[in-house]
């Protein structure tokens, strides 16, 4: 396969490139980058488009195995491709959970056969995600995991978490913490505060997150393990991470597109597509998250793409499951709330959605538009507008809080290892 | 003036004028009760479906009587004897009831917001008869009606609500209604049962009845549920009763004309002593009577009825 991408505005945050350039792809790698390249190849004209490294999601729920009615490796990776992603990390809270070598192999094999983009499996920390016995982390690493987490649940026992972090350190992979004190958040369905009081919904106090952010930072200090904090949502959590980084600890973190764009006020009306864990917080927290992105405290935007069926979501707020999908709207939300509001540059968009995730994965082959790297590329039309309806999504689930909203800035072409994995209908 | 809305989901979204309209309309409804024939043909041919997902006697019977006195047909569905136990979803149940020809669905549900979700799927009127910890608007309205009837006004009164504010839909509807009508609201209860940031609704929080009792014109005593003990919210009913149970000892400094209210059902000897419940200041049974009048007013106004000119 030989491809010549002509005349796009090429952005690579690592090298600082931001100019009109051609990219020549041969095999599955970028062979040349330059002005007015004249090479015999299939030419794709990208004038007026932005060309960046394919997005990488550190936090995707693919639901397979177990809940193939909600999402599969096939549908989830297609949703990723449509959203501009070329790699994603699959969370282990499937049924059964990915807590063994066979579980990991199932994902890598299925992803190879049916996946549209790259899938990096994440293994469980404890057997059955029960928080008790460590999984065979070494064997799972050999089978291909890039990290471990019991995501959806925290490891409540601090000793187990300590041991997991000490042990994981040996394998040069990282541990993802779902920071939540489940005793403190018990029965809660939204942020605790004036809105939960008004709506008569049980609250999840911010402290249930912050206590565990603090605990896991302390344990990272104790063990020297690379700790990645999933979906942080509060001002205090950002401060805790900022301080940890100042101390030089190996701590990274992510925020979701919904937490930088929505607040607890969106729950008014009992929209279950605004029910997620951690919950939407206050405007003050939202502002603090954006400040955290700007000053580099927050490394990554992760989707926490969590598919659920309409039949599960269209019901009483208390009884609906937590979670929203995000792969297909993440980029538009980041462009709207961070780039167009002049909080960060376009290069930074690729930094937090591609380069930084690649760095956290310690993968030098992706997240960059540089000669010799894998040809994982996203082409974006910054002006393309879409009214988000249920029909918009290729994901098997439609539980998006942005349904009914008009978003701007979408991928029109996604290339993964030189294969075109997504092309929008209006792109010729 | 007419009530220009399809549903009554809560008092939060009502204006003062709308609340006054309902209270004013309830006056002639109540006058009906003194007649020998306690029935008018206003809602003849309309169907009121009473859908209760929680056990209830007084609210369910009150709605049923209200509908019957307006000559509507009523159907009672208790979820333990319906297709809900077969796993039918709330939304499917609602759509089915609508397809059967209901003009009103009166719903009681253990989850906050259930009537709001339901109202999006049906075109008939939805009346919230209590949703989880959220609102119980007709209880709020009947409490306002009772206060206004007894005190002649609501504006400027100081009203205390005692007990489990956190889990109480009665408290929330009372707070919204009382604030809109210009009363001052005090909530009194264990710190564990006062919801977060309630002060931002402009109510004053107290942890001791004795600290505020001398100020109050009205005290509304909420039912306390034994199950809350298990959630670490208070150590025992006995201790709760000692600190927050309303008895004459705690009412020593109260105004002589203090109005004593309770939404029922009462735990005598727990949140309210028997002699206080039966005292001349107590209006607990009158609240029950007024409940029917207020619910008649709500049904009448939601069906498109206008202001009633009182003949007296």
XYZ file of C-alpha atoms in Angstrom:
740
model
C 0.000 0.000 0.000
C 1.370 3.349 -1.036
C -0.486 6.478 -0.029
C 0.355 10.117 -0.569
C -1.551 12.525 1.650
C -1.292 15.888 -0.082
C -1.640 19.427 1.125
C -3.067 18.989 4.615
C -2.099 21.052 7.639
C 0.125 18.523 9.384
C 0.448 18.779 13.144
C 2.841 16.726 15.229
C 3.042 17.908 18.816
C 6.295 16.099 19.603
C 8.376 17.649 16.832
C 6.402 20.889 16.873
C 5.479 20.632 13.199
C 2.438 22.652 12.161
C 2.488 23.410 8.435
C 1.134 22.423 5.041
C 2.967 19.236 4.143
C 2.618 15.995 2.224
C 2.927 12.617 3.904
C 4.054 9.555 2.000
C 3.063 6.179 3.456
C 4.524 2.859 2.367
C 3.729 -0.470 3.982
C 2.251 0.485 7.303
C 4.681 3.292 8.078
C 5.321 6.922 7.296
C 8.219 7.020 4.786
C 8.561 10.690 3.959
C 7.200 14.014 5.070
C 7.835 17.098 2.999
C 6.583 19.871 0.771
C 5.177 19.000 -2.661
C 6.294 15.381 -2.639
C 6.199 13.821 -6.088
C 5.883 10.054 -5.626
C 3.798 7.521 -7.546
C 1.129 6.453 -5.089
C -2.571 6.705 -4.417
C -3.047 10.428 -3.788
C -5.513 11.788 -1.261
C -6.015 15.528 -1.405
C -6.284 17.008 2.077
C -6.314 20.724 1.323
C -8.108 22.608 4.068
C -7.968 19.666 6.431
C -5.994 19.112 9.615
C -3.781 16.029 9.700
C -2.612 14.691 13.043
C -1.524 11.504 14.751
C -4.380 9.035 15.214
C -6.082 9.430 18.564
C -5.404 6.979 21.372
C -7.963 6.184 24.056
C -6.644 4.857 27.335
C -10.115 4.033 28.648
C -12.655 2.147 26.518
C -15.269 -0.391 27.545
C -15.728 -2.754 24.608
C -18.126 -5.045 26.518
C -16.919 -8.172 24.721
C -16.938 -10.826 26.085
C -20.245 -10.918 27.930
C -22.313 -7.970 26.792
C -22.125 -8.193 23.024
C -25.623 -6.699 22.909
C -24.146 -3.401 24.127
C -20.887 -3.354 22.150
C -18.417 -5.708 20.538
C -14.754 -5.453 19.703
C -15.876 -5.003 16.104
C -18.488 -2.264 16.711
C -16.438 -0.514 19.388
C -13.326 -0.280 17.249
C -15.423 0.983 14.328
C -16.864 3.660 16.627
C -13.283 4.487 17.569
C -12.216 4.758 13.916
C -15.129 7.079 13.235
C -14.078 9.222 16.181
C -10.529 9.515 14.849
C -9.010 6.859 17.096
C -6.423 4.402 15.834
C -5.688 2.726 19.180
C -7.675 2.058 22.278
C -7.189 0.299 25.584
C -9.918 -2.153 26.505
C -10.990 -2.140 30.130
C -11.112 -5.523 31.856
C -14.605 -5.270 33.424
C -16.144 -7.655 30.924
C -18.113 -10.796 31.796
C -15.994 -12.733 32.647
C -13.422 -10.074 33.514
C -10.097 -9.994 31.713
C -8.120 -11.362 34.646
C -6.159 -14.221 33.061
C -3.956 -15.069 30.109
C -6.879 -16.693 28.285
C -8.945 -13.533 28.777
C -6.168 -11.414 27.332
C -5.663 -13.780 24.413
C -9.373 -13.708 23.636
C -9.196 -9.950 23.212
C -6.001 -9.822 21.182
C -7.184 -12.630 18.899
C -10.658 -11.213 18.397
C -9.258 -7.728 17.873
C -6.900 -9.048 15.197
C -9.756 -10.787 13.398
C -12.598 -8.331 13.847
C -11.106 -5.126 15.182
C -10.861 -2.115 12.949
C -8.126 -0.341 14.904
C -5.477 -1.346 17.433
C -6.689 -2.747 20.747
C -4.400 -2.847 23.748
C -5.877 -5.018 26.478
C -5.782 -3.918 30.089
C -5.858 -6.708 32.653
C -7.538 -6.817 36.033
C -5.538 -6.153 39.197
C -7.320 -8.804 41.199
C -9.006 -12.074 40.323
C -12.634 -11.452 39.436
C -12.066 -7.755 40.245
C -12.882 -8.695 43.795
C -10.028 -6.733 45.336
C -8.560 -9.764 47.074
C -6.076 -11.912 45.124
C -3.580 -10.568 42.574
C -3.948 -11.749 39.000
C -1.027 -13.324 37.133
C 0.237 -9.950 36.049
C 3.519 -11.264 34.681
C 1.862 -13.837 32.454
C -0.767 -11.346 31.279
C 2.001 -8.882 30.423
C 3.585 -11.538 28.235
C 0.205 -12.087 26.581
C -0.026 -8.405 25.754
C -1.549 -6.273 28.486
C -0.357 -2.681 28.683
C -1.665 -1.899 32.168
C -3.764 -3.257 34.998
C -6.891 -1.920 36.657
C -10.039 -3.105 38.398
C -11.799 -0.137 36.740
C -15.380 0.371 37.738
C -14.259 -0.708 41.154
C -11.390 0.498 43.293
C -9.089 -1.850 45.156
C -10.419 -0.858 48.555
C -7.839 -2.792 50.567
C -4.755 -0.562 50.731
C -2.447 -3.496 51.344
C -3.626 -5.283 48.195
C -3.185 -2.048 46.234
C 0.302 -1.605 47.638
C 1.310 -5.120 46.676
C -0.190 -4.713 43.206
C 1.804 -1.538 42.659
C 5.053 -3.015 43.927
C 4.608 -6.115 41.809
C 3.543 -4.278 38.666
C 6.598 -2.058 38.763
C 8.785 -5.006 37.717
C 6.995 -5.390 34.408
C 7.329 -1.811 33.288
C 3.586 -1.375 32.910
C 1.344 1.031 34.783
C -1.551 0.688 37.149
C -4.811 2.511 36.522
C -6.702 3.533 39.628
C -10.455 4.046 39.627
C -10.375 6.453 42.533
C -13.482 5.945 44.607
C -14.135 5.066 48.225
C -17.144 2.842 47.625
C -18.264 3.016 51.241
C -18.479 6.788 51.025
C -20.239 6.790 47.669
C -22.596 3.913 48.520
C -26.032 4.224 46.889
C -25.072 7.584 45.387
C -26.197 8.337 41.850
C -24.964 11.909 41.268
C -22.709 14.552 42.754
C -23.677 15.412 46.308
C -24.646 19.050 46.618
C -27.436 21.480 46.044
C -28.650 19.765 42.869
C -28.846 16.302 44.475
C -30.663 17.901 47.400
C -33.190 19.511 45.077
C -33.712 16.412 42.942
C -33.935 14.077 45.905
C -31.181 11.887 44.508
C -28.558 10.272 46.691
C -25.247 12.043 46.494
C -21.694 10.916 45.851
C -19.459 13.310 47.762
C -16.361 14.617 46.008
C -14.357 13.291 48.927
C -15.059 9.707 47.886
C -12.822 10.395 44.878
C -10.299 12.673 46.558
C -9.550 10.298 49.435
C -8.599 7.568 46.970
C -6.643 9.935 44.712
C -4.645 10.882 47.806
C -4.267 7.274 48.969
C -3.049 6.047 45.622
C -0.596 8.931 45.300
C 0.771 7.978 48.733
C 1.088 4.369 47.569
C 2.805 5.471 44.360
C 5.295 7.305 46.535
C 5.758 4.225 48.699
C 6.185 1.801 45.794
C 7.622 3.852 42.939
C 5.014 2.422 40.580
C 3.653 4.424 37.659
C 0.139 5.356 38.765
C -2.415 6.555 36.247
C -5.539 8.039 37.801
C -8.628 7.421 35.718
C -11.322 10.031 35.146
C -10.624 12.568 37.864
C -13.382 15.125 38.298
C -12.780 17.536 41.161
C -10.714 20.628 41.819
C -9.043 18.955 44.790
C -8.104 15.873 42.757
C -6.358 18.134 40.237
C -4.477 19.841 43.085
C -3.410 16.501 44.538
C -2.029 15.369 41.173
C -0.332 18.721 40.628
C 1.466 18.384 43.965
C 2.415 14.772 43.248
C 3.965 15.787 39.941
C 5.868 18.622 41.629
C 7.358 16.043 43.965
C 8.507 14.101 40.924
C 6.271 11.077 41.462
C 5.354 8.874 38.509
C 1.725 9.949 38.472
C -0.377 10.682 35.407
C -4.099 11.260 35.041
C -6.955 11.660 32.639
C -10.277 13.496 32.365
C -13.260 12.618 30.227
C -14.876 14.801 27.570
C -18.113 14.848 29.569
C -16.475 16.163 32.713
C -14.941 19.090 30.832
C -18.208 19.929 29.076
C -21.087 19.146 31.452
C -21.923 19.743 35.114
C -24.339 18.411 37.730
C -26.877 20.949 36.437
C -27.296 18.730 33.367
C -28.841 16.055 35.602
C -31.881 18.286 36.229
C -34.747 16.590 34.395
C -33.374 13.162 35.380
C -31.610 12.515 32.051
C -30.004 9.114 32.617
C -27.480 9.882 29.872
C -26.012 12.284 32.425
C -25.606 9.487 34.959
C -22.031 8.318 35.112
C -19.476 7.318 37.688
C -17.668 9.450 38.693
C -20.601 11.841 38.453
C -20.758 15.216 36.739
C -19.518 17.800 39.231
C -19.870 21.570 39.591
C -18.918 24.406 37.256
C -16.028 25.236 39.602
C -14.673 21.715 39.184
C -15.135 21.861 35.429
C -13.105 25.060 35.308
C -10.414 23.456 37.487
C -10.196 20.457 35.142
C -9.655 22.779 32.188
C -6.942 24.647 34.110
C -5.383 21.257 34.836
C -5.330 20.426 31.130
C -3.778 23.805 30.326
C -0.943 23.579 32.847
C -0.167 19.953 32.032
C -1.386 18.492 35.330
C -3.909 16.493 33.351
C -2.055 14.448 30.760
C -4.812 12.860 28.789
C -8.419 13.049 27.637
C -9.923 9.568 27.872
C -13.437 8.719 26.793
C -14.513 6.180 29.429
C -16.707 5.004 26.537
C -19.319 2.931 28.402
C -22.033 1.526 26.146
C -25.479 0.740 27.582
C -28.687 -0.116 25.776
C -31.674 2.235 25.622
C -33.696 -0.366 27.480
C -31.231 -0.137 30.357
C -30.937 3.647 30.273
C -34.542 4.689 29.627
C -35.806 4.089 33.126
C -35.780 5.391 36.683
C -32.620 7.425 37.348
C -31.715 5.378 40.443
C -31.972 2.127 38.493
C -30.229 3.090 35.235
C -26.604 1.970 34.875
C -23.724 4.440 35.085
C -21.869 5.474 31.955
C -22.020 7.149 28.556
C -20.475 6.465 25.188
C -17.797 8.862 23.998
C -15.561 7.605 21.197
C -17.493 9.279 18.391
C -17.903 12.685 20.027
C -14.731 13.095 22.113
C -12.767 15.035 19.521
C -15.626 17.435 18.791
C -16.083 18.096 22.512
C -12.372 18.737 23.008
C -12.336 21.070 19.980
C -15.414 22.906 21.264
C -14.526 23.244 24.940
C -10.735 23.501 24.793
C -9.586 24.571 21.339
C -12.283 26.934 20.090
C -12.612 28.483 23.539
C -8.890 29.270 23.208
C -7.844 27.230 26.217
C -5.327 25.114 24.262
C -3.793 24.995 20.772
C -4.591 22.488 18.080
C -1.194 20.912 18.667
C -2.157 20.446 22.326
C -5.343 18.683 21.252
C -3.163 16.027 19.626
C -0.855 16.055 22.603
C -3.579 15.150 25.112
C -5.462 12.803 22.795
C -2.555 11.036 21.089
C 1.038 11.821 22.053
C 0.593 11.719 25.818
C -1.415 8.483 25.767
C 1.364 6.960 23.594
C 3.971 8.136 26.078
C 2.021 6.667 29.005
C 1.848 3.398 27.047
C 5.624 3.745 26.436
C 4.887 3.140 22.774
C 7.238 5.088 20.480
C 5.585 3.820 17.326
C 2.267 5.631 17.623
C 1.040 9.083 18.576
C 3.451 10.809 16.212
C 3.583 11.979 12.627
C 7.228 11.320 12.034
C 9.222 9.372 9.477
C 9.537 5.736 10.475
C 6.490 5.690 12.766
C 3.327 3.699 12.154
C 0.980 5.418 9.741
C -1.778 6.034 12.304
C -3.314 9.271 11.124
C -6.510 11.223 11.571
C -7.773 13.837 9.132
C -10.109 16.418 10.614
C -12.521 18.872 9.059
C -12.652 21.609 11.686
C -15.798 23.154 10.217
C -17.880 20.048 9.696
C -21.090 20.280 11.724
C -23.328 17.474 12.856
C -26.590 17.386 14.727
C -26.140 14.466 17.077
C -29.011 11.976 16.919
C -29.171 8.305 17.776
C -28.613 7.545 14.077
C -25.295 9.375 14.191
C -23.610 6.594 16.144
C -22.063 3.414 14.753
C -21.595 2.155 18.301
C -24.171 -0.484 19.206
C -25.281 1.714 22.102
C -26.616 5.246 21.827
C -26.289 6.490 25.407
C -24.755 9.864 24.673
C -25.431 13.033 26.662
C -24.915 15.056 23.476
C -27.971 13.739 21.629
C -29.902 16.737 20.339
C -26.829 18.971 20.320
C -24.995 20.337 17.315
C -21.248 19.672 17.406
C -18.501 20.993 15.135
C -15.177 19.511 14.034
C -15.139 15.842 13.017
C -12.706 13.322 11.598
C -13.343 12.713 7.902
C -10.651 10.107 7.370
C -8.908 7.755 9.766
C -5.883 5.756 8.705
C -4.527 2.959 10.872
C -1.260 1.402 9.737
C -1.888 2.697 6.219
C -5.356 1.117 6.069
C -8.238 3.494 5.651
C -10.480 2.493 8.561
C -12.963 5.334 8.396
C -14.021 7.701 5.666
C -16.993 9.982 6.100
C -19.615 9.948 3.348
C -19.058 13.574 2.426
C -15.295 13.126 1.984
C -14.207 12.229 -1.514
C -56.737 32.196 35.477
C -56.069 28.643 34.430
C -53.288 26.183 35.216
C -51.471 25.990 31.921
C -49.649 22.740 32.386
C -50.088 19.090 31.537
C -48.602 17.657 34.706
C -48.102 18.373 38.375
C -44.657 17.005 39.079
C -43.488 19.253 41.898
C -43.884 22.572 43.650
C -40.404 23.705 42.584
C -41.663 24.539 39.114
C -44.923 26.225 40.201
C -45.233 29.987 40.516
C -46.774 31.643 43.545
C -49.816 32.531 41.402
C -50.307 28.914 40.387
C -50.076 27.754 43.989
C -52.605 30.405 45.052
C -54.931 29.330 42.256
C -54.867 25.739 43.494
C -55.386 26.772 47.130
C -58.265 29.117 46.181
C -59.901 26.411 44.067
C -59.679 23.965 46.977
C -61.933 26.208 49.121
C -65.180 25.574 47.179
C -64.136 21.912 46.833
C -63.954 21.639 50.607
C -67.361 23.321 50.968
C -68.804 20.407 49.000
C -67.974 18.088 51.893
C -70.609 19.734 54.085
C -73.374 19.026 51.581
C -75.484 15.903 51.678
C -74.466 15.016 48.124
C -70.689 15.359 48.109
C -70.336 14.975 44.380
C -70.206 17.212 41.290
C -70.224 16.123 37.624
C -67.100 18.111 36.642
C -64.915 15.219 35.491
C -67.661 12.893 34.277
C -66.315 10.605 31.556
C -62.689 11.139 32.557
C -60.522 8.297 33.772
C -58.038 8.604 36.596
C -55.556 5.768 36.948
C -53.901 5.545 40.322
C -50.581 3.751 39.908
C -48.799 3.090 43.173
C -45.389 1.449 43.334
C -45.295 1.860 47.102
C -47.743 0.936 49.818
C -49.973 3.833 50.854
C -53.360 4.267 52.388
C -54.037 7.909 52.891
C -52.677 9.367 49.659
C -54.160 6.636 47.493
C -57.609 6.824 49.103
C -57.457 10.606 49.087
C -56.833 10.724 45.330
C -59.508 8.140 44.721
C -62.081 10.068 46.722
C -61.067 13.326 45.061
C -61.572 11.810 41.617
C -64.879 10.181 42.598
C -66.290 13.373 44.074
C -65.613 14.967 40.691
C -67.440 12.004 39.033
C -64.351 10.634 37.277
C -63.886 6.903 36.824
C -60.999 5.587 38.866
C -58.800 2.562 38.453
C -56.370 1.469 41.117
C -53.221 -0.351 40.173
C -51.026 -1.633 42.923
C -47.810 -2.902 41.479
C -47.676 -6.079 43.546
C -50.744 -7.374 41.667
C -49.887 -6.166 38.154
C -47.577 -6.900 35.261
C -44.882 -4.894 37.024
C -44.054 -8.064 38.952
C -43.681 -9.741 35.576
C -40.877 -7.314 34.812
C -42.680 -4.671 32.781
C -40.767 -1.397 32.708
C -42.147 1.860 34.055
C -42.323 3.323 30.565
C -44.155 0.338 29.086
C -46.604 0.341 31.984
C -47.258 4.037 31.423
C -47.782 3.622 27.684
C -50.145 0.697 28.331
C -52.208 2.722 30.781
C -52.419 5.541 28.280
C -53.512 3.118 25.550
C -56.266 1.941 27.891
C -57.600 5.479 27.792
C -56.425 7.213 30.955
C -56.778 10.982 31.207
C -54.733 11.157 34.388
C -52.014 8.993 35.831
C -51.464 9.530 39.540
C -48.147 7.932 40.343
C -46.369 7.071 43.570
C -42.886 5.665 43.062
C -39.886 4.875 45.286
C -37.412 6.477 42.838
C -36.972 10.229 42.508
C -37.835 11.512 39.051
C -39.961 8.512 38.009
C -43.025 10.723 37.248
C -40.801 13.057 35.197
C -39.507 10.197 33.067
C -43.021 8.804 32.679
C -44.465 12.183 31.678
C -42.136 12.301 28.676
C -43.732 9.162 27.271
C -47.443 9.864 27.766
C -49.689 12.679 26.639
C -52.175 12.379 29.517
C -51.720 14.372 32.723
C -49.267 12.983 35.237
C -49.694 13.812 38.905
C -46.820 13.070 41.217
C -48.164 11.434 44.359
C -44.687 11.170 45.839
C -41.429 10.237 44.092
C -38.586 8.857 46.149
C -36.860 11.569 48.130
C -37.866 14.262 45.662
C -41.349 15.792 45.956
C -44.854 15.128 47.145
C -46.546 18.192 45.694
C -50.137 17.521 46.749
C -48.968 16.959 50.342
C -47.130 20.282 50.145
C -50.258 21.945 48.807
C -52.531 20.482 51.463
C -50.089 21.609 54.146
C -50.117 25.133 52.680
C -53.911 25.033 52.487
C -54.148 23.953 56.131
C -51.714 26.623 57.314
C -53.532 29.329 55.375
C -56.904 28.161 56.665
C -55.742 28.091 60.284
C -53.516 31.157 60.310
C -55.238 33.273 57.686
C -51.984 33.748 55.806
C -48.674 32.104 54.940
C -46.555 35.166 54.165
C -44.236 35.995 57.029
C -44.980 32.874 59.097
C -42.148 30.900 60.620
C -42.514 27.213 59.866
C -40.320 24.468 61.330
C -39.959 21.055 59.712
C -38.589 18.434 62.093
C -37.009 15.093 61.320
C -35.509 13.198 58.411
C -35.187 16.027 55.906
C -32.711 14.088 53.746
C -35.130 11.371 52.686
C -38.307 13.447 52.840
C -40.250 14.412 49.747
C -42.768 16.085 52.058
C -40.021 18.351 53.365
C -38.869 19.327 49.877
C -42.364 20.144 48.618
C -43.072 22.080 51.798
C -39.849 24.058 51.472
C -40.586 25.055 47.860
C -44.220 25.909 48.587
C -43.565 27.794 51.804
C -40.687 29.815 50.337
C -42.739 30.791 47.299
C -45.599 31.877 49.553
C -43.262 34.049 51.613
C -42.839 31.992 54.793
C -39.581 31.527 56.674
C -38.532 27.893 56.843
C -36.514 26.188 59.565
C -35.383 22.601 59.251
C -34.545 20.746 62.432
C -33.069 17.256 62.572
C -29.961 15.142 63.118
C -26.995 16.452 61.106
C -26.892 13.103 59.297
C -30.417 13.657 57.999
C -29.994 17.238 56.771
C -29.139 17.165 53.049
C -26.031 18.859 51.763
C -26.205 22.538 50.820
C -29.841 22.847 51.923
C -28.968 26.348 53.158
C -28.780 27.428 49.539
C -32.568 26.942 49.383
C -32.684 29.744 51.981
C -33.783 27.668 54.909
C -32.243 27.817 58.374
C -30.794 24.647 59.870
C -31.106 23.718 63.569
C -30.035 20.589 65.426
C -32.156 21.215 68.522
C -35.887 21.891 68.701
C -35.484 23.916 71.927
C -33.223 26.436 70.143
C -35.914 27.532 67.738
C -39.311 26.495 69.130
C -40.148 29.922 70.597
C -39.958 31.488 67.123
C -42.249 29.076 65.295
C -45.857 29.598 64.189
C -46.087 26.116 62.721
C -44.236 22.879 63.372
C -44.469 20.081 60.823
C -43.216 16.781 62.238
C -41.966 14.149 59.787
C -42.203 10.419 60.174
C -38.939 8.713 61.045
C -38.214 5.310 59.560
C -36.588 2.625 61.607
C -34.613 1.314 58.606
C -32.452 4.458 58.621
C -30.630 3.097 61.660
C -28.912 0.553 59.438
C -27.431 3.286 57.272
C -25.492 4.767 60.212
C -27.785 7.806 60.226
C -28.667 7.631 63.914
C -27.859 5.105 66.611
C -31.337 4.175 67.843
C -34.964 5.228 67.656
C -34.849 5.764 71.408
C -32.059 8.321 71.093
C -33.793 9.936 68.136
C -36.973 10.208 70.138
C -35.166 11.713 73.097
C -33.551 14.457 71.014
C -36.091 15.087 68.241
C -39.356 13.553 69.456
C -41.880 16.376 69.924
C -43.533 16.295 73.356
C -44.908 18.968 75.679
C -41.575 19.220 77.472
C -39.924 20.444 74.263
C -42.875 22.712 73.521
C -42.553 24.608 76.846
C -41.406 27.810 75.202
C -43.641 27.445 72.151
C -46.229 30.043 71.198
C -49.711 29.302 72.554
C -51.117 29.169 69.023
C -48.398 26.904 67.588
C -49.928 24.828 64.813
C -48.842 21.180 64.998
C -48.805 19.195 61.766
C -47.797 15.690 60.698
C -48.175 14.210 57.198
C -48.858 10.740 58.632
C -48.647 7.909 59.237
C -47.495 8.724 62.772
C -45.185 6.746 65.013
C -46.764 7.784 68.288
C -44.189 8.005 71.013
C -41.324 8.250 68.541
C -41.327 11.488 66.545
C -44.474 12.813 68.235
C -45.949 12.048 71.646
C -49.545 10.912 71.787
C -50.735 13.896 73.812
C -49.181 16.378 71.384
C -50.746 14.545 68.426
C -54.172 14.749 70.059
C -53.832 18.267 71.475
C -56.015 21.189 70.436
C -53.087 22.701 68.528
C -52.839 19.605 66.365
C -54.387 19.777 62.913
C -53.345 16.346 61.769
C -56.810 15.000 60.925
C -57.850 18.258 59.294
C -54.834 17.856 56.992
C -56.291 14.568 55.815
C -59.669 16.179 55.019
C -57.991 19.075 53.258
C -55.964 16.619 51.195
C -59.090 15.523 49.358
C -60.116 19.113 48.607
C -56.671 20.065 47.334
C -56.454 16.966 45.124
C -59.901 17.748 43.687
C -58.616 21.215 42.869
C -55.542 19.791 41.170
C -57.547 17.311 39.068
C -60.048 20.009 38.124
C -57.398 22.572 37.152
C -55.231 20.120 35.201
C -58.289 19.072 33.191
C -58.522 22.646 31.993
C -60.919 24.073 34.588
C -60.710 27.750 35.424
C -61.055 29.809 38.555
C -64.228 29.139 40.506
C -66.172 32.203 41.685
C -67.138 31.510 45.261
C -70.773 32.379 45.924
C -70.298 33.237 49.586
